[in-house]
Amino acid sequence: QKEVEQNSGPLSVPEGAIASLNCTYSDRGSQSFFWYRQYSGKSPELIMFIYSNGDKEDGRFTAQLNKASQYVSLLIRDSQPSDSATYLCAVGGGTSYGKLTFGQGTILTVHP
Amino acid sequence: DAGVTQSPTHLIKTRGQQVTLRCSPKSGHDTVSWYQQALGQGPQFIFQYYEEEERQRGNFPDRFSGHQFPNYSSELNVNALLLGDSALYLCASSLGTGRTGELFFGEGSRLTVL
């Protein structure tokens, strides 16, 4: 079982739609959860982090965390072509203190 | 405010050679982590340096070693290169105390082993 697993892609949505990205993790002691965006040929860029159960909103982005289900998600509202990228879920803390464990990434394409 | 800088950006080596990659953290950050990202995969944690010591290490062989200098900059060394070491090597800086915090990544060093 992978430590951090993301929904298989690629994911394609029309411009203006909601994109939903999902992630599950295996370490129940994990404490911090991150979503990174990585454009092709570039380095990962942090877009959201969440530490507590529930929702966290930042502009068009909403991160959702359910520790009981060991599940993290990212919703992108009003998707734009510029959102087309690979989205990486990363988990830290717990037994992996000091490092982040990344999922394999989900490729998102937003078409006009 | 300079972000995380890495050098070189691209390099080509042959099997068995050794390579050194360099990283300067974001201003104000004291912790440097190194990640390996193979094509189409997420970054994998190699190790983390804090206060000039290796604080945690991922599942990488001893061929991978590192160092952190008093000015918080860091080096990653890989000996006896294998074809499978070809990847993007990412340096990330953060503040070292407390729970895992935000990582700021450099643009990476792309290593090709022939």
XYZ file of N, CA, C and O in Angstrom, chain A residues 2 31-32 34 36 38 41-46 49 51-52 67 88 91-93 95-105, chain B residues 33 35 37 40-45 48 55-59 88 90 96-108 110:
248
model
N 0.599 2.168 -0.912
C 1.350 3.402 -0.974
C 1.024 4.253 0.234
O -0.097 4.258 0.733
N 0.035 14.849 10.680
C -0.469 16.071 11.306
C -0.644 17.233 10.346
O -1.346 18.180 10.651
N 0.033 17.203 9.216
C -0.017 18.356 8.318
C -0.188 17.872 6.886
O 0.357 16.835 6.497
N -0.692 19.087 2.691
C -0.369 20.150 1.751
C -0.797 19.771 0.339
O -0.798 18.597 -0.033
N 0.419 20.920 -3.479
C 1.378 21.636 -4.303
C 0.935 21.552 -5.755
O 0.370 20.545 -6.199
N 2.417 21.853 -9.674
C 3.665 21.779 -10.418
C 3.371 21.888 -11.905
O 2.776 20.996 -12.502
N 7.902 21.046 -16.156
C 9.262 21.554 -16.193
C 9.622 22.505 -15.073
O 10.731 23.044 -15.047
N 8.694 22.713 -14.148
C 8.935 23.640 -13.031
C 8.945 22.886 -11.706
O 8.667 21.688 -11.645
N 9.266 23.595 -10.633
C 9.289 22.974 -9.308
C 7.921 23.105 -8.640
O 7.109 23.948 -9.036
N 7.637 22.281 -7.638
C 6.353 22.371 -6.940
C 6.191 23.704 -6.211
O 7.147 24.237 -5.648
N 4.950 24.188 -6.197
C 4.611 25.456 -5.559
C 3.464 25.187 -4.593
O 2.432 24.633 -4.976
N 3.627 25.592 -3.348
C 2.584 25.365 -2.355
C 1.362 26.231 -2.639
O 1.486 27.443 -2.835
N -2.450 24.561 2.586
C -2.112 23.628 3.647
C -3.264 23.599 4.640
O -4.005 24.570 4.786
N -4.362 21.734 8.617
C -3.906 20.958 9.764
C -5.061 20.336 10.553
O -4.881 19.348 11.242
N -6.263 20.951 10.438
C -7.395 20.495 11.243
C -8.503 19.940 10.368
O -8.654 20.334 9.209
N -9.565 13.336 9.020
C -8.532 12.475 9.595
C -9.066 11.083 9.916
O -8.326 10.103 9.825
N 0.062 17.858 -6.538
C 0.711 16.898 -5.645
C 0.148 17.054 -4.240
O 0.137 18.150 -3.680
N 1.972 14.885 2.719
C 1.574 14.644 4.104
C 2.810 14.682 4.985
O 3.860 14.148 4.622
N 2.695 15.296 6.153
C 3.832 15.387 7.060
C 3.428 15.156 8.495
O 2.256 15.034 8.831
N 4.435 15.107 9.363
C 4.191 14.924 10.782
C 3.946 13.476 11.142
O 4.135 12.580 10.329
N 4.633 9.933 12.348
C 5.868 9.150 12.393
C 6.871 9.637 11.363
O 8.006 9.182 11.353
N 6.447 10.507 10.464
C 7.359 10.987 9.425
C 7.772 12.415 9.705
O 8.028 13.178 8.789
N 7.863 12.761 10.997
C 8.238 14.112 11.373
C 9.508 14.530 10.651
O 10.487 13.820 10.610
N 9.471 15.723 10.119
C 10.651 16.259 9.477
C 10.666 16.090 7.978
O 11.504 16.663 7.309
N 9.759 15.314 7.416
C 9.739 15.158 5.974
C 8.299 15.193 5.483
O 7.361 14.990 6.253
N 8.151 15.463 4.213
C 6.847 15.347 3.565
C 6.866 14.116 2.667
O 7.868 13.848 2.000
N 5.760 13.394 2.693
C 5.581 12.261 1.790
C 4.582 12.673 0.722
O 3.466 13.080 1.050
N 5.002 12.586 -0.529
C 4.179 13.038 -1.642
C 3.465 11.878 -2.304
O 3.982 10.754 -2.371
N 2.287 12.184 -2.832
C 1.627 11.259 -3.733
C 2.254 11.363 -5.121
O 3.165 12.158 -5.351
N 1.729 10.555 -6.023
C 2.322 10.494 -7.359
C 1.869 11.648 -8.236
O 2.435 11.852 -9.322
N 0.878 12.410 -7.780
C 0.403 13.551 -8.548
C -0.781 13.205 -9.437
O -0.939 12.062 -9.888
N 15.871 20.469 2.890
C 15.513 19.090 2.564
C 15.813 18.843 1.097
O 15.697 19.744 0.269
N 14.960 16.305 -2.223
C 14.005 15.359 -2.784
C 14.477 14.945 -4.175
O 15.083 15.738 -4.899
N 12.912 13.568 -7.758
C 11.659 13.397 -8.487
C 11.943 12.754 -9.836
O 12.503 13.386 -10.733
N 7.327 11.768 -14.019
C 5.981 11.264 -13.828
C 5.652 10.821 -12.410
O 4.572 10.258 -12.174
N 6.554 11.074 -11.482
C 6.342 10.666 -10.088
C 6.357 11.880 -9.169
O 6.804 12.963 -9.554
N 5.884 11.682 -7.950
C 5.998 12.733 -6.950
C 7.399 12.751 -6.366
O 8.140 11.777 -6.470
N 7.795 13.857 -5.749
C 9.112 13.918 -5.112
C 9.241 12.889 -3.995
O 8.282 12.641 -3.264
N 10.425 12.302 -3.879
C 10.732 11.361 -2.793
C 11.788 11.967 -1.887
O 12.824 12.442 -2.373
N 11.540 11.892 -0.603
C 12.416 12.491 0.403
C 13.738 11.751 0.484
O 13.764 10.530 0.646
N 17.069 15.474 5.307
C 16.859 16.834 5.766
C 17.995 17.238 6.684
O 18.428 16.455 7.538
N 18.914 15.390 10.008
C 17.890 15.191 11.029
C 17.028 13.959 10.722
O 16.594 13.273 11.627
N 16.776 13.734 9.459
C 15.995 12.563 9.085
C 16.401 12.141 7.682
O 16.812 12.982 6.862
N 16.253 10.860 7.416
C 16.693 10.313 6.140
C 15.618 9.431 5.574
O 14.945 8.688 6.318
N 15.437 9.493 4.280
C 14.487 8.621 3.597
C 15.160 7.329 3.193
O 16.284 7.018 3.584
N 14.489 6.571 2.356
C 14.961 5.250 1.970
C 15.902 5.331 0.768
O 15.576 4.858 -0.322
N 15.084 14.698 -11.411
C 15.147 16.098 -10.987
C 15.391 16.093 -9.480
O 14.637 15.473 -8.733
N 15.430 18.161 -6.177
C 14.824 19.374 -5.643
C 15.332 19.652 -4.241
O 15.383 18.753 -3.392
N 12.922 25.252 10.789
C 13.120 23.906 11.300
C 12.362 23.481 12.532
O 12.217 22.306 12.799
N 11.850 24.431 13.300
C 11.262 24.026 14.575
C 9.770 23.756 14.421
O 9.116 24.238 13.528
N 9.251 22.970 15.307
C 7.822 22.723 15.312
C 7.405 21.680 14.299
O 8.214 20.937 13.774
N 6.129 21.633 13.988
C 5.618 20.626 13.083
C 6.100 20.920 11.672
O 6.570 21.995 11.377
N 5.993 19.912 10.836
C 6.399 20.099 9.447
C 5.692 21.307 8.870
O 4.481 21.409 8.926
N 6.464 22.190 8.338
C 5.881 23.419 7.821
C 5.906 23.473 6.317
O 6.116 22.482 5.634
N 5.670 24.640 5.816
C 5.659 24.829 4.381
C 7.064 24.650 3.828
O 8.034 25.079 4.433
N 7.142 24.025 2.685
C 8.403 23.887 1.978
C 8.417 24.834 0.798
O 7.424 24.961 0.082
N 9.565 25.483 0.601
C 9.749 26.327 -0.566
C 10.810 25.653 -1.427
O 11.939 25.449 -0.977
N 10.429 25.303 -2.638
C 11.314 24.545 -3.514
C 12.120 25.452 -4.438
O 11.630 26.480 -4.911
N 13.349 25.011 -4.701
C 14.122 25.599 -5.779
C 13.675 25.019 -7.113
O 12.811 24.132 -7.157
N 14.271 25.520 -8.185
C 13.871 25.070 -9.514
C 14.454 23.708 -9.869
O 14.085 23.116 -10.869
N 15.350 23.214 -9.051
C 15.842 21.862 -9.238
C 17.099 21.757 -10.094
O 17.447 22.673 -10.843
N 18.507 19.065 -12.803
C 18.127 17.874 -13.571
C 19.385 17.102 -13.922
O 20.233 17.592 -14.679
